[in-house]
Amino acid sequence: MHQTLKQTFGYSEFRFGQVEIIEQVLAGRDSFVLMPTGGGKSMCYQLPALLLPGLTVVVSPLMSLMKDQVDGLQAMGIAADFVNSSLTRDQVLDVFRRLRDGQIKLLYVAPERLLQEQFLQRLGDVGVSLFAIDEAHCVSQWGHDFRPDYIALSRLKQQFPQVPLLALTATADPATQQDIRQQLGLYQPFISISSFDRPNIRYTVLEKFRPLEQLVTLLKSQENQSGIVYCSSRKKVDELAEQLKGKGFAVGAYHAGLSNEQRALVQDQFKRDQLQLIVATVAFGMGVNKPNIRFVVHFDLPRTIEAYYQETGRAGRDGVAAEAIMLFDPADTARTRKWIETDENQSRIEVTLQRFNAMAAFAEAQTCRRQVLLNYFGEASQQACGNCDICLDPPQRFDGTELAQKALSCVWRVGQSFGMHHVIDVLRGSQGQKITELGHDKLSTYGIGKDKSHDYWLSVLRQLIHYGLLQQDITRHSVLQLLPAARPVLKGETSLQLAIPRLNAPTSPKAGKVQQKQDYDRILFSKLRALRKQIAERSDVAPFVVFSDASLIEMAQQMPTSRSDFLAISGVGQTKLTRYGDEFLDLISEYLDQ
């Protein structure tokens, strides 16, 4: 395993969790892997594919994603290919011939193609060692990007009962995780849930007041780095892209209303660093396999935390410092809720509203943004991150222990069976019909919080959720439930600092450019980037396929002058040393001689 990791992929050590996952996959066990974007999910099936005797089939939802992965693998000398509708009939037949001859170790395919009877038959003849289901949250009804084609993947277990199945996702709350395992029919799976934390990303929410001016200021601070701006509608994407072009930015628009050819061209230009910026709807999501995106801006409030997390996760996949900036207008929340409620499916409305309310609470949060994200995904954290706008520009705080006890006690008294607004009504002594019918006006917590406004209590309850003391059960109409961390607060064994609710819109903290933690030679880095672009154009691949920014930064730090030193750089394996080593070494030696 370690030898293959270094010689083929160019890494000296595995990342957190990879060794255990790979060992289980090689042992033939079904596995469920939840790992953040940039955490190294693909290594969990790419490396085993080289060590297993037969074929590894990777189910991937988007053509562009397949191509990027295959380009990267082929650049490392790995026998990988894909089958999708972008290929001609002759090209598909050529892939089938090489499959039959055992010349392909990794095959990428979309679910609808994979499940064609003839295709499954071919795979049965070839011999499959592993099925890897990437973006597995697409299989779940609770997932934010549910796709009906994924549901039918449960057939794989029936048709290939002896072949292990590896499900991978970066974005799934506990309900979605359980649903994925159930839908795919995983048998006693090994479960690996890594931290959702992306410490290199700085999260910032700015009050939206003059959005175009704010955006232009942000873009100018980024010094021509790659970035994505997400908008809520196609119309807004087109308008904003034109406005930015008029201000001299190299920008492309991307949404589902454009032709396949237009979208493919924009994505290709962005990957090749010919465009600095993409303005896009959520249609520009999973297909982005570009590790050197330095910032993501949400021009509008996203619909779910899952979508926000996945979209911000496009930034800094190489581990280098990155920015996630959201422009937030509190008035957007009411408009979006109204739009959600136009759905005819009542149960779907409830789930969608719950997810959106969590997103709105994130935008309005008075607690560390990273804590809110981590606790939402079931990763309890009471530690502030020091790398978000709330940590860098903290709100005023007070001893909120007594208020927390009142709120937590009220949740307990109503049997952990009601949502936020009902609990607030009880706390504030509401005389509404529902309260009296249920006898909740007789509870000891009835009216004990009448000195605070509804919005004040809303902020307190949201903070208790963000701190991991309460949770909302999405499968039970968003009822509030106590979590283990609530017990010591209720018993008075620990105190709790809360933020004074900002009931008026907060002032905008200053969003600076990305602060690089790494100390490296910027001039040499710039020259290395130029050489990388030149080689990429010659080889007709995206620059990051040659080397990532993280590898170039390490070269600009270590300044290797021998082949053995160059091989020690992270991301340099034997194939890349042979293909590109001399040109990079010559440039570094020339630079040092100046």
Coordinates of C-alpha atoms in Angstrom, one line a residue:
M1 CA 0.0 0.0 0.0
H2 CA 2.7 2.5 1.0
Q3 CA 4.9 1.6 -1.9
T4 CA 2.0 2.2 -4.4
L5 CA 1.1 5.4 -2.6
K6 CA 4.6 6.9 -3.1
Q7 CA 5.6 5.4 -6.5
T8 CA 2.3 6.0 -8.3
F9 CA 0.6 8.8 -6.5
G10 CA 3.7 10.6 -5.2
Y11 CA 2.6 10.9 -1.5
S12 CA 4.7 9.8 1.5
E13 CA 1.9 9.2 3.9
F14 CA -1.8 8.5 4.0
R15 CA -4.3 11.0 5.2
F16 CA -6.5 10.4 8.2
G17 CA -8.7 7.3 7.9
Q18 CA -7.4 6.2 4.4
V19 CA -5.4 3.2 5.6
E20 CA -8.3 1.6 7.5
I21 CA -10.7 2.1 4.6
I22 CA -8.3 0.7 2.0
E23 CA -7.6 -2.3 4.2
Q24 CA -11.3 -3.1 4.6
V25 CA -11.9 -2.6 0.8
L26 CA -9.0 -5.0 0.0
A27 CA -10.5 -7.5 2.5
G28 CA -13.7 -7.5 0.4
R29 CA -15.9 -5.7 2.9
D30 CA -18.7 -3.3 2.0
S31 CA -17.8 0.2 3.3
F32 CA -19.5 3.6 3.8
V33 CA -17.1 6.6 3.7
L34 CA -18.0 10.1 4.7
M35 CA -15.0 12.4 4.1
P36 CA -14.9 16.1 3.3
T37 CA -14.1 17.4 -0.2
G38 CA -10.3 17.5 -0.5
G39 CA -10.0 14.9 2.3
G40 CA -8.8 12.1 -0.1
K41 CA -11.9 10.1 -0.9
S42 CA -10.8 9.1 -4.4
M43 CA -7.6 7.5 -3.0
C44 CA -9.8 5.0 -1.1
Y45 CA -10.8 3.3 -4.3
Q46 CA -8.0 4.4 -6.8
L47 CA -5.2 2.7 -4.8
P48 CA -7.1 -0.5 -4.1
A49 CA -8.0 -0.7 -7.8
L50 CA -4.2 -1.1 -8.5
L51 CA -3.9 -3.9 -6.0
L52 CA -7.1 -5.9 -6.6
P53 CA -7.0 -8.6 -9.3
G54 CA -10.0 -7.4 -11.4
L55 CA -11.7 -4.3 -12.5
T56 CA -12.8 -1.4 -10.3
V57 CA -16.0 0.3 -11.5
V58 CA -16.5 3.9 -10.3
V59 CA -20.1 5.2 -10.5
S60 CA -19.9 9.0 -11.1
P61 CA -22.8 11.4 -11.8
L62 CA -21.1 13.8 -14.3
M63 CA -19.2 13.5 -17.5
S64 CA -16.8 16.3 -16.8
L65 CA -15.9 14.8 -13.4
M66 CA -15.1 11.5 -15.0
K67 CA -12.9 13.1 -17.6
D68 CA -10.9 15.1 -15.0
Q69 CA -10.4 12.0 -12.8
V70 CA -9.3 9.9 -15.8
D71 CA -6.9 12.6 -17.1
G72 CA -5.3 12.8 -13.7
L73 CA -5.0 9.0 -13.4
Q74 CA -3.5 8.6 -16.9
A75 CA -1.0 11.4 -16.1
M76 CA 0.2 9.1 -13.3
G77 CA 0.5 6.2 -15.6
I78 CA -2.7 4.4 -14.4
A79 CA -4.8 2.4 -16.8
A80 CA -8.1 4.3 -16.4
D81 CA -10.9 5.2 -18.7
F82 CA -14.6 6.1 -18.9
V83 CA -17.7 5.3 -20.8
N84 CA -20.4 8.0 -21.3
S85 CA -22.4 9.8 -24.0
S86 CA -19.5 12.0 -25.0
L87 CA -17.8 9.1 -26.7
T88 CA -18.5 7.8 -30.2
R89 CA -19.7 4.3 -30.8
D90 CA -16.2 3.3 -32.0
Q91 CA -14.6 4.8 -28.9
V92 CA -17.0 2.9 -26.7
L93 CA -16.2 -0.3 -28.5
D94 CA -12.5 0.4 -28.1
V95 CA -13.0 0.7 -24.3
F96 CA -14.9 -2.6 -24.3
R97 CA -12.1 -4.3 -26.2
R98 CA -9.5 -3.1 -23.7
L99 CA -11.7 -4.1 -20.8
R100 CA -12.0 -7.6 -22.3
D101 CA -8.2 -7.8 -22.7
G102 CA -7.6 -6.7 -19.1
Q103 CA -6.0 -3.4 -20.1
I104 CA -8.2 -1.2 -17.8
K105 CA -8.0 -1.2 -14.0
L106 CA -10.4 1.7 -13.3
L107 CA -13.6 2.4 -15.3
Y108 CA -15.8 5.4 -14.6
V109 CA -19.4 5.2 -15.6
A110 CA -22.8 7.0 -15.0
P111 CA -25.5 5.0 -13.1
E112 CA -27.9 4.9 -16.0
R113 CA -25.2 3.4 -18.3
L114 CA -24.0 1.0 -15.7
L115 CA -27.5 -0.5 -15.1
Q116 CA -28.1 -1.3 -18.8
E117 CA -28.5 -5.1 -19.0
Q118 CA -25.9 -5.5 -21.7
F119 CA -23.4 -3.4 -19.8
L120 CA -23.9 -5.5 -16.6
Q121 CA -23.4 -8.6 -18.7
R122 CA -20.1 -7.3 -20.0
L123 CA -18.9 -6.5 -16.5
G124 CA -19.9 -10.1 -15.4
D125 CA -17.7 -11.5 -18.2
V126 CA -14.7 -9.2 -17.4
G127 CA -14.7 -9.8 -13.6
V128 CA -15.3 -6.9 -11.2
S129 CA -13.3 -6.6 -7.9
L130 CA -15.0 -3.4 -6.5
F131 CA -17.9 -1.1 -7.1
A132 CA -17.2 2.5 -5.8
I133 CA -20.3 4.7 -5.7
D134 CA -19.1 8.3 -5.7
E135 CA -21.4 11.2 -4.6
A136 CA -23.5 8.5 -2.8
H137 CA -25.8 11.1 -1.2
C138 CA -27.5 11.2 -4.6
V139 CA -29.1 7.9 -3.7
S140 CA -31.0 9.2 -0.6
Q141 CA -34.4 10.8 -0.5
W142 CA -33.0 13.0 2.4
G143 CA -29.9 14.0 0.3
H144 CA -29.8 17.5 -1.1
D145 CA -29.1 16.3 -4.6
F146 CA -31.3 13.2 -4.9
R147 CA -31.2 11.5 -8.3
P148 CA -33.6 8.7 -9.3
D149 CA -31.0 6.9 -11.4
Y150 CA -29.0 6.3 -8.2
I151 CA -31.9 4.5 -6.5
A152 CA -31.6 1.5 -9.0
L153 CA -28.0 0.9 -7.9
S154 CA -29.4 -1.4 -5.2
R155 CA -29.4 -3.9 -8.1
L156 CA -25.6 -4.2 -7.9
K157 CA -25.9 -6.2 -4.7
Q158 CA -28.4 -8.6 -6.2
Q159 CA -26.4 -9.2 -9.4
F160 CA -22.9 -9.1 -7.9
P161 CA -23.4 -10.4 -4.3
Q162 CA -19.7 -11.3 -3.8
V163 CA -18.3 -7.9 -5.0
P164 CA -17.7 -5.3 -2.3
L165 CA -19.5 -2.0 -2.6
L166 CA -17.8 1.2 -1.4
A167 CA -20.2 4.2 -1.0
L168 CA -18.5 7.7 -0.7
T169 CA -19.8 11.1 0.0
A170 CA -18.7 14.5 1.4
T171 CA -22.1 15.7 2.3
A172 CA -24.6 13.8 4.4
D173 CA -26.3 14.4 7.7
P174 CA -27.1 11.4 10.0
A175 CA -30.5 10.7 8.4
T176 CA -28.9 10.7 4.9
Q177 CA -26.0 8.5 6.0
Q178 CA -28.4 5.8 7.3
D179 CA -30.6 6.1 4.1
I180 CA -27.6 5.6 1.8
R181 CA -26.5 2.4 3.6
Q182 CA -30.1 1.1 3.5
Q183 CA -30.8 2.0 -0.2
L184 CA -27.6 0.5 -1.5
G185 CA -28.1 -2.7 0.6
L186 CA -24.6 -2.5 2.2
Y187 CA -24.0 -5.7 4.2
Q188 CA -22.5 -5.1 7.7
P189 CA -20.5 -2.2 6.2
F190 CA -17.3 -0.8 7.7
I191 CA -18.2 2.8 8.5
S192 CA -15.7 5.6 8.3
I193 CA -16.9 9.1 9.2
S194 CA -14.1 11.7 9.0
S195 CA -14.3 15.2 10.4
F196 CA -16.4 17.6 8.2
D197 CA -13.9 20.3 9.1
R198 CA -12.1 22.1 6.4
P199 CA -9.7 24.3 8.5
N200 CA -8.1 26.0 5.5
I201 CA -11.4 27.6 4.5
R202 CA -12.3 30.9 6.2
Y203 CA -16.1 31.4 6.4
T204 CA -17.5 34.9 6.2
V205 CA -21.0 36.2 6.0
L206 CA -21.4 39.9 4.9
E207 CA -24.6 41.9 5.1
K208 CA -25.7 42.5 1.6
F209 CA -26.2 46.2 0.9
R210 CA -24.5 47.1 -2.5
P211 CA -23.8 43.6 -3.7
L212 CA -22.1 44.4 -7.1
E213 CA -19.8 46.9 -5.4
Q214 CA -19.1 44.4 -2.6
L215 CA -18.3 41.6 -5.1
V216 CA -16.0 43.7 -7.2
T217 CA -14.1 44.8 -4.1
L218 CA -13.8 41.1 -3.1
L219 CA -12.6 40.0 -6.5
K220 CA -10.0 42.8 -6.7
S221 CA -8.6 41.6 -3.4
Q222 CA -8.1 38.1 -4.8
E223 CA -5.3 39.0 -7.2
N224 CA -6.5 37.0 -10.2
Q225 CA -7.0 33.8 -8.3
S226 CA -9.6 31.3 -9.4
G227 CA -13.1 31.6 -7.9
I228 CA -16.8 30.7 -8.2
V229 CA -19.8 33.0 -7.6
Y230 CA -23.1 31.2 -7.0
C231 CA -26.4 32.9 -7.7
S232 CA -30.0 31.7 -7.1
S233 CA -31.3 32.0 -10.7
R234 CA -30.2 31.7 -14.3
K235 CA -31.3 35.3 -15.0
K236 CA -29.1 36.6 -12.2
V237 CA -26.1 34.5 -13.4
D238 CA -26.4 36.0 -16.9
E239 CA -26.8 39.6 -15.6
L240 CA -23.9 39.4 -13.1
A241 CA -21.5 37.7 -15.6
E242 CA -22.1 40.5 -18.1
Q243 CA -21.6 43.2 -15.4
L244 CA -18.3 41.6 -14.4
K245 CA -17.1 41.3 -18.0
G246 CA -17.9 45.0 -18.4
K247 CA -15.5 45.6 -15.4
G248 CA -12.7 43.7 -17.0
F249 CA -12.9 40.3 -15.3
A250 CA -12.2 37.1 -17.2
V251 CA -15.6 35.5 -16.4
G252 CA -17.9 32.8 -17.8
A253 CA -21.6 32.0 -17.0
Y254 CA -22.8 28.5 -16.2
H255 CA -26.3 27.2 -15.7
A256 CA -28.7 24.5 -17.0
G257 CA -30.3 26.9 -19.5
L258 CA -27.1 26.9 -21.6
S259 CA -26.3 24.2 -24.2
N260 CA -24.1 21.3 -23.3
E261 CA -21.4 22.7 -25.7
Q262 CA -21.5 26.2 -24.0
R263 CA -21.2 24.7 -20.5
A264 CA -18.4 22.3 -21.5
L265 CA -16.5 25.2 -23.1
V266 CA -16.8 27.4 -20.0
Q267 CA -15.8 24.6 -17.6
D268 CA -12.8 23.7 -19.8
Q269 CA -11.6 27.3 -20.0
F270 CA -12.0 27.6 -16.2
K271 CA -10.1 24.3 -15.6
R272 CA -7.3 25.5 -17.9
D273 CA -7.0 28.9 -16.0
Q274 CA -8.2 30.8 -19.1
L275 CA -11.1 32.2 -17.1
Q276 CA -10.6 33.6 -13.6
L277 CA -14.2 33.3 -12.5
I278 CA -17.3 31.3 -13.0
V279 CA -20.7 32.8 -12.2
A280 CA -23.1 29.9 -11.8
T281 CA -26.2 28.3 -10.4
V282 CA -26.1 25.2 -8.3
A283 CA -25.8 23.3 -11.7
F284 CA -22.1 24.0 -11.4
G285 CA -21.5 21.6 -8.5
M286 CA -20.2 18.1 -8.3
G287 CA -18.4 18.3 -11.7
V288 CA -15.8 20.8 -10.4
N289 CA -12.5 18.9 -10.0
K290 CA -10.2 21.9 -9.8
P291 CA -8.1 21.9 -6.7
N292 CA -6.8 25.5 -6.9
I293 CA -10.1 27.4 -6.5
R294 CA -9.1 30.1 -3.9
F295 CA -12.6 31.5 -3.1
V296 CA -16.3 30.8 -3.4
V297 CA -18.8 33.6 -3.1
H298 CA -22.5 33.0 -2.5
F299 CA -24.3 36.0 -4.0
D300 CA -27.6 34.7 -2.6
L301 CA -28.5 32.5 0.4
P302 CA -28.3 28.8 -0.5
R303 CA -31.3 26.5 0.1
T304 CA -29.5 24.0 2.4
I305 CA -26.5 23.7 4.5
E306 CA -25.6 20.5 2.5
A307 CA -25.5 22.6 -0.7
Y308 CA -23.6 25.4 1.0
Y309 CA -21.1 23.0 2.4
Q310 CA -20.6 21.2 -0.9
E311 CA -20.3 24.5 -2.9
T312 CA -17.9 26.2 -0.4
G313 CA -16.0 22.9 -0.4
R314 CA -14.9 23.6 -4.0
A315 CA -12.5 26.1 -2.6
G316 CA -9.1 25.0 -1.3
R317 CA -9.2 21.3 -2.3
D318 CA -5.4 21.4 -2.4
G319 CA -5.3 22.3 1.3
V320 CA -4.0 25.8 0.7
A321 CA -5.9 28.7 2.4
A322 CA -9.2 29.7 0.8
E323 CA -12.2 32.0 1.4
A324 CA -16.0 31.2 1.5
I325 CA -17.9 34.4 1.5
M326 CA -21.7 34.8 1.6
L327 CA -23.7 38.0 0.9
F328 CA -26.7 37.8 3.1
D329 CA -30.0 39.8 3.0
P330 CA -32.2 38.7 5.9
A331 CA -35.3 39.6 3.8
D332 CA -34.3 36.7 1.5
T333 CA -35.3 34.1 4.1
A334 CA -39.0 35.1 4.1
R335 CA -39.1 35.1 0.3
T336 CA -37.5 31.7 0.0
R337 CA -39.9 30.2 2.6
K338 CA -42.9 31.5 0.7
W339 CA -41.5 29.9 -2.5
I340 CA -40.9 26.6 -0.8
E341 CA -44.5 26.5 0.5
T342 CA -45.8 26.5 -3.1
D343 CA -44.8 22.8 -3.4
E344 CA -47.9 20.6 -3.5
N345 CA -46.2 17.8 -1.6
Q346 CA -46.8 18.6 2.1
S347 CA -44.2 16.2 3.5
R348 CA -41.6 17.5 1.0
I349 CA -42.4 21.1 2.1
E350 CA -41.6 20.2 5.8
V351 CA -38.2 18.6 4.9
T352 CA -37.3 21.4 2.6
L353 CA -38.3 24.1 5.1
Q354 CA -36.4 22.4 7.9
R355 CA -33.2 22.3 5.7
F356 CA -33.7 25.9 4.6
N357 CA -34.3 27.1 8.2
A358 CA -31.0 25.5 9.2
M359 CA -29.3 27.4 6.4
A360 CA -30.9 30.7 7.5
A361 CA -29.8 30.1 11.1
F362 CA -26.2 29.6 9.9
A363 CA -26.4 33.0 8.1
E364 CA -27.8 34.6 11.2
A365 CA -25.6 32.8 13.7
Q366 CA -23.9 34.5 16.6
T367 CA -21.6 31.5 17.2
C368 CA -18.5 30.3 15.3
R369 CA -19.6 29.4 11.8
R370 CA -17.5 26.3 11.7
Q371 CA -19.2 25.1 14.9
V372 CA -22.6 25.5 13.3
L373 CA -21.6 23.5 10.3
L374 CA -19.9 20.7 12.3
N375 CA -22.8 20.4 14.7
Y376 CA -25.3 20.3 11.9
F377 CA -23.5 17.2 10.5
G378 CA -23.5 15.5 13.9
E379 CA -19.9 16.4 14.8
A380 CA -20.3 18.0 18.2
S381 CA -17.8 20.8 18.7
Q382 CA -17.7 23.4 21.5
Q383 CA -14.3 24.8 20.3
A384 CA -14.3 28.1 18.3
C385 CA -12.3 27.9 15.1
G386 CA -10.5 31.3 15.0
N387 CA -10.9 31.4 11.2
C388 CA -14.4 32.8 10.5
D389 CA -16.0 36.2 10.7
I390 CA -17.6 35.6 14.1
C391 CA -14.3 34.5 15.6
L392 CA -12.3 37.3 14.0
D393 CA -15.0 40.0 14.8
P394 CA -16.8 38.4 17.8
P395 CA -20.2 39.6 19.0
Q396 CA -20.7 40.6 22.6
R397 CA -21.2 37.7 25.0
F398 CA -22.9 37.1 28.4
D399 CA -23.5 34.3 30.9
G400 CA -26.5 32.6 29.2
T401 CA -26.6 29.6 31.6
E402 CA -29.9 30.5 33.1
L403 CA -31.6 31.3 29.8
A404 CA -30.2 28.0 28.4
Q405 CA -31.6 26.1 31.4
K406 CA -35.1 27.7 30.9
A407 CA -35.0 26.7 27.2
L408 CA -33.7 23.2 27.6
S409 CA -36.0 22.6 30.5
C410 CA -39.0 23.7 28.4
V411 CA -38.0 21.3 25.6
W412 CA -37.9 18.5 28.2
R413 CA -41.3 19.5 29.7
V414 CA -43.1 19.4 26.4
G415 CA -41.8 15.9 25.9
Q416 CA -39.2 16.6 23.3
S417 CA -42.1 16.4 20.8
F418 CA -42.5 20.0 19.6
G419 CA -40.6 22.4 17.3
M420 CA -39.0 25.8 18.0
H421 CA -42.0 28.1 17.8
H422 CA -44.1 26.0 20.1
V423 CA -41.3 25.9 22.7
I424 CA -41.0 29.7 22.4
D425 CA -44.8 30.1 22.8
V426 CA -44.7 28.1 26.0
L427 CA -41.7 30.1 27.3
R428 CA -43.4 33.4 26.5
G429 CA -46.7 32.4 28.1
S430 CA -48.7 32.4 24.9
Q431 CA -52.5 31.9 25.3
G432 CA -52.9 30.3 22.0
Q433 CA -55.5 27.6 21.5
K434 CA -52.9 24.8 20.9
I435 CA -51.1 25.7 24.2
T436 CA -54.3 25.4 26.3
E437 CA -55.6 22.3 24.5
L438 CA -52.4 20.5 25.2
G439 CA -52.3 21.7 28.8
H440 CA -48.9 23.3 28.3
D441 CA -50.1 26.4 30.1
K442 CA -49.9 24.3 33.3
L443 CA -46.2 23.4 32.8
S444 CA -43.6 24.9 35.2
T445 CA -41.8 26.5 32.3
Y446 CA -44.9 28.3 31.0
G447 CA -44.3 32.0 30.8
I448 CA -40.8 31.9 32.5
G449 CA -39.4 33.7 29.4
K450 CA -42.0 36.3 28.8
D451 CA -39.5 39.2 29.4
K452 CA -37.8 38.3 26.1
S453 CA -39.1 38.7 22.5
H454 CA -39.9 35.8 20.2
D455 CA -36.9 36.6 18.0
Y456 CA -34.6 36.8 21.1
W457 CA -35.6 33.2 22.1
L458 CA -35.2 32.1 18.5
S459 CA -31.6 33.3 18.6
V460 CA -31.0 31.5 21.9
L461 CA -32.5 28.2 20.7
R462 CA -30.4 28.4 17.5
Q463 CA -27.3 29.0 19.5
L464 CA -28.1 25.9 21.7
I465 CA -28.4 23.9 18.5
H466 CA -25.1 25.3 17.2
Y467 CA -23.4 24.4 20.4
G468 CA -24.7 20.8 20.1
L469 CA -27.0 20.9 23.1
L470 CA -30.2 20.6 21.1
Q471 CA -31.0 19.0 17.7
Q472 CA -33.9 19.2 15.3
D473 CA -35.1 15.8 14.1
I474 CA -35.8 16.2 10.4
T475 CA -37.6 12.8 10.3
R476 CA -40.1 14.0 13.0
H477 CA -41.3 17.4 11.8
S478 CA -38.2 19.2 13.2
V479 CA -39.0 18.6 16.9
L480 CA -36.4 19.7 19.3
Q481 CA -34.5 17.0 21.2
L482 CA -31.9 17.3 24.0
L483 CA -28.4 16.0 23.3
P484 CA -26.0 14.6 25.9
A485 CA -24.1 17.9 26.2
A486 CA -27.3 19.5 27.6
R487 CA -27.2 17.5 30.8
P488 CA -24.3 19.3 32.6
V489 CA -25.8 22.7 31.7
L490 CA -29.3 21.7 33.0
K491 CA -27.8 20.4 36.2
G492 CA -25.7 23.6 36.7
E493 CA -22.5 21.7 36.5
T494 CA -21.2 24.0 33.7
S495 CA -21.8 27.5 32.6
L496 CA -22.6 28.6 29.1
Q497 CA -21.6 31.8 27.3
L498 CA -24.1 33.0 24.7
A499 CA -23.9 35.8 22.2
I500 CA -26.2 38.8 22.8
P501 CA -28.7 38.4 19.9
R502 CA -28.1 40.8 17.1
L503 CA -31.7 41.5 16.3
N504 CA -30.7 44.2 13.9
A505 CA -28.5 43.4 10.9
P506 CA -24.8 43.2 11.9
T507 CA -22.3 45.5 10.5
S508 CA -20.1 44.0 7.8
P509 CA -16.7 42.7 8.9
K510 CA -13.9 43.4 6.6
A511 CA -13.1 40.5 4.3
G512 CA -9.4 40.5 3.5
K513 CA -7.7 38.5 0.8
V514 CA -6.7 34.9 1.5
Q515 CA -3.9 34.7 4.1
Q516 CA -1.4 32.0 3.1
K517 CA -0.1 30.1 6.0
Q518 CA 2.8 28.8 3.9
D519 CA 6.0 30.8 3.6
Y520 CA 7.4 30.3 0.1
D521 CA 9.1 32.2 -2.7
R522 CA 6.3 34.0 -4.5
I523 CA 8.4 34.8 -7.6
L524 CA 9.5 31.2 -8.1
F525 CA 5.9 30.0 -7.5
S526 CA 4.7 32.4 -10.3
K527 CA 7.4 31.0 -12.7
L528 CA 6.4 27.4 -11.8
R529 CA 2.8 28.2 -12.5
A530 CA 3.7 29.6 -15.9
L531 CA 5.7 26.4 -16.7
R532 CA 2.8 24.2 -15.5
K533 CA 0.4 26.1 -17.8
Q534 CA 2.8 25.7 -20.8
I535 CA 3.1 21.9 -20.2
A536 CA -0.6 21.5 -19.7
E537 CA -1.4 23.3 -23.0
R538 CA 1.2 21.1 -24.8
S539 CA -0.3 17.9 -23.2
D540 CA -3.9 19.1 -23.7
V541 CA -4.9 18.7 -20.0
A542 CA -5.9 21.1 -17.2
P543 CA -2.9 22.6 -15.3
F544 CA -3.8 20.9 -12.0
V545 CA -3.4 17.5 -13.8
V546 CA 0.3 18.3 -14.1
F547 CA 0.8 19.4 -10.5
S548 CA -1.5 21.0 -7.8
D549 CA -0.8 24.4 -6.3
A550 CA 0.2 22.6 -3.1
S551 CA 2.9 20.8 -5.0
L552 CA 4.2 24.0 -6.6
I553 CA 4.2 25.8 -3.2
E554 CA 6.3 23.0 -1.8
M555 CA 8.7 23.3 -4.7
A556 CA 8.9 27.0 -4.1
Q557 CA 9.7 26.3 -0.4
Q558 CA 12.1 23.3 -0.8
M559 CA 13.7 24.3 -4.1
P560 CA 14.7 20.8 -5.1
T561 CA 17.7 20.5 -7.5
S562 CA 18.0 16.7 -7.9
R563 CA 15.7 14.0 -9.1
S564 CA 15.6 12.4 -5.6
D565 CA 14.8 15.8 -4.0
F566 CA 12.1 16.4 -6.6
L567 CA 10.6 12.9 -5.9
A568 CA 10.3 13.9 -2.2
I569 CA 7.8 16.7 -3.1
S570 CA 4.2 15.7 -2.3
G571 CA 2.3 14.8 -5.4
V572 CA 5.4 13.7 -7.4
G573 CA 5.4 10.0 -8.3
Q574 CA 7.6 8.0 -10.7
T575 CA 5.6 8.7 -13.8
K576 CA 5.4 12.5 -13.1
L577 CA 9.1 12.6 -12.3
T578 CA 9.8 11.0 -15.7
R579 CA 7.4 13.2 -17.6
Y580 CA 7.9 16.6 -16.1
G581 CA 10.8 16.4 -13.6
D582 CA 13.6 17.7 -15.8
E583 CA 11.8 20.8 -16.9
F584 CA 10.9 21.9 -13.4
L585 CA 14.3 21.1 -12.1
D586 CA 15.9 23.1 -14.8
L587 CA 13.7 26.1 -14.0
I588 CA 14.5 25.9 -10.3
S589 CA 18.3 25.6 -10.9
E590 CA 18.1 28.5 -13.4
Y591 CA 16.2 30.6 -10.8
L592 CA 18.8 29.8 -8.0
D593 CA 21.7 30.7 -10.3
Q594 CA 20.3 34.2 -11.1

